[in-house]
Short mmCIF file of C-alpha atoms in Angstrom, two decimals:
data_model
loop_
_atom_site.label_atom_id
_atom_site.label_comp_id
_atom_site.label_asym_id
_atom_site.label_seq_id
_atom_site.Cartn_x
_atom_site.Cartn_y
_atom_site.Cartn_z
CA UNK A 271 0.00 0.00 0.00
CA UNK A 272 1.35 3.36 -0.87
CA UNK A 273 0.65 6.56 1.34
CA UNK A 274 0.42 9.47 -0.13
CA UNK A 275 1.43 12.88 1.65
CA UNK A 276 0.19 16.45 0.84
CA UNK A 277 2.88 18.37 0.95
CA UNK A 278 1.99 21.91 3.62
CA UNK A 279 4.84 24.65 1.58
CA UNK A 280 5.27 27.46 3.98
CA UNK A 281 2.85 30.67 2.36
CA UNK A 282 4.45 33.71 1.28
CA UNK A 283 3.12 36.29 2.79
CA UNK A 284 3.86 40.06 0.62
CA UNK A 285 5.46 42.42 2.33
CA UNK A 286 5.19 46.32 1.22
CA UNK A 287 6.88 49.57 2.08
CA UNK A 288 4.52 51.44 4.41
CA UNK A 289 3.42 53.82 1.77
CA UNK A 290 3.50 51.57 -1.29
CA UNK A 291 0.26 51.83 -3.61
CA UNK A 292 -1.41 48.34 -3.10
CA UNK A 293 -3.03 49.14 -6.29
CA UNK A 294 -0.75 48.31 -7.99
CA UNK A 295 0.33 44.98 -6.26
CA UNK A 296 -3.77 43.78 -6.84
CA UNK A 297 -2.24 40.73 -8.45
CA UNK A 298 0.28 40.09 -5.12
CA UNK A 299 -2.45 40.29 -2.59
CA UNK A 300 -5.30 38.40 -4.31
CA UNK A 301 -2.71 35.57 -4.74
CA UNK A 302 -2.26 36.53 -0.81
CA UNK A 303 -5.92 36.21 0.11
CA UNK A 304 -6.66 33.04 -2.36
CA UNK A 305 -3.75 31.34 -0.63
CA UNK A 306 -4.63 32.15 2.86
CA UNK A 307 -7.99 31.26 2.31
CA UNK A 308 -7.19 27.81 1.21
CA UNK A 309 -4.79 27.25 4.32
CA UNK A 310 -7.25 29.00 6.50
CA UNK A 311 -10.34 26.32 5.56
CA UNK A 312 -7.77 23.39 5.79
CA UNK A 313 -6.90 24.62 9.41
CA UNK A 314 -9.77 26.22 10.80
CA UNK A 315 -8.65 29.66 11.22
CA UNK A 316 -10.44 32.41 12.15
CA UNK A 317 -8.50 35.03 10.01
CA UNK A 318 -5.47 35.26 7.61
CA UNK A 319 -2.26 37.44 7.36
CA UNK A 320 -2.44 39.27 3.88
CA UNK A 321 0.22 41.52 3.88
CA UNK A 322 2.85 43.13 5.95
CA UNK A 323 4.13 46.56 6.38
CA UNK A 324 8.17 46.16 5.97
CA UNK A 325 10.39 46.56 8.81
CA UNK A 326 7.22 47.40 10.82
CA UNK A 327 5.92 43.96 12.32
CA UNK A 328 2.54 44.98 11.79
CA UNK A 329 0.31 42.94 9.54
CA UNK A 330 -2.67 43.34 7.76
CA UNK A 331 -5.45 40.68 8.67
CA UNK A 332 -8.82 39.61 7.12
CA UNK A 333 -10.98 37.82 9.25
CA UNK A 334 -13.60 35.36 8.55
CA UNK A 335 -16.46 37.19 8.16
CA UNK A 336 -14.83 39.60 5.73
CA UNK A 337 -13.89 36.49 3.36
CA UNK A 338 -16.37 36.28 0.85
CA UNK A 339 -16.82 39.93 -0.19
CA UNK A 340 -12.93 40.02 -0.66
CA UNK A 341 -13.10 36.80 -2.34
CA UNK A 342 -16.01 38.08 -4.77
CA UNK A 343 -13.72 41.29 -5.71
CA UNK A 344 -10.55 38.65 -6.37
CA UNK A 345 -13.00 36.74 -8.70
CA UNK A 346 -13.82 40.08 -10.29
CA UNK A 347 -10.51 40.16 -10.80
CA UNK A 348 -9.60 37.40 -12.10
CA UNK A 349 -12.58 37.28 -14.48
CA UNK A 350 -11.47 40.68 -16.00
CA UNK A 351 -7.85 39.55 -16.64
CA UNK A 352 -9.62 36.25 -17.68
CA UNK A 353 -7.74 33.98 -15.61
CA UNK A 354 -10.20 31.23 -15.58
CA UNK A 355 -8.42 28.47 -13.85
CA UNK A 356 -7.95 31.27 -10.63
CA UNK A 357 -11.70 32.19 -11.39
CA UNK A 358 -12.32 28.40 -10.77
CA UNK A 359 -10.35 27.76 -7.50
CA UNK A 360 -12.20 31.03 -5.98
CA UNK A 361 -15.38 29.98 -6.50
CA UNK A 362 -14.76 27.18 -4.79
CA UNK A 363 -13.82 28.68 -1.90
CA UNK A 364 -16.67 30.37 -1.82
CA UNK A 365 -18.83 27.55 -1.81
CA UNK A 366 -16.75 26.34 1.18
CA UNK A 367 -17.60 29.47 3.53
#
């Protein structure tokens, strides 16, 4: 019989400059939120790090409750750069919540 493990690879978490434009880093934090999501359902957490502020210690969180309207606007996302196969794995973590 063969066992098969899942691999767990330690999530990158972005880190910006305290008064970089997360506008244009959209792609950087979706990937952010998407991932932390994902570990967040497989662990039971109650909230995810997004981002951190560099050389600051302080993080920006997104708790549960909050995780379907950001995952709707990463879909939106996603559908206007029409990357489907992202468009796909969000949904499905919607359906999850």
């Amino acid at each position: 019989m063969f066992i098969i493990q899942e691999q767990m690879t330690k999530r990158r978490i972005p880190i910006f400059e305290y008064n970089e434009e997360l506008k244009s880093s959209k792609h950087k934090v979706y990937k952010s939120l998407v991932d932390g999501v994902t570990e967040a359902i497989k662990t039971d957490k109650e909230e995810i790090k997004l981002c951190e502020v560099k050389n600051s210690g302080i993080f920006i969180t997104v708790e549960k409750p909050e995780w379907k309207d950001s995952l709707d606007s990463a879909l939106q996302y996603y559908v206007n750069k029409e990357e489907y196969e992202e468009c796909s794995k969000i949904k499905s973590l919607i359906d999850k919540l």
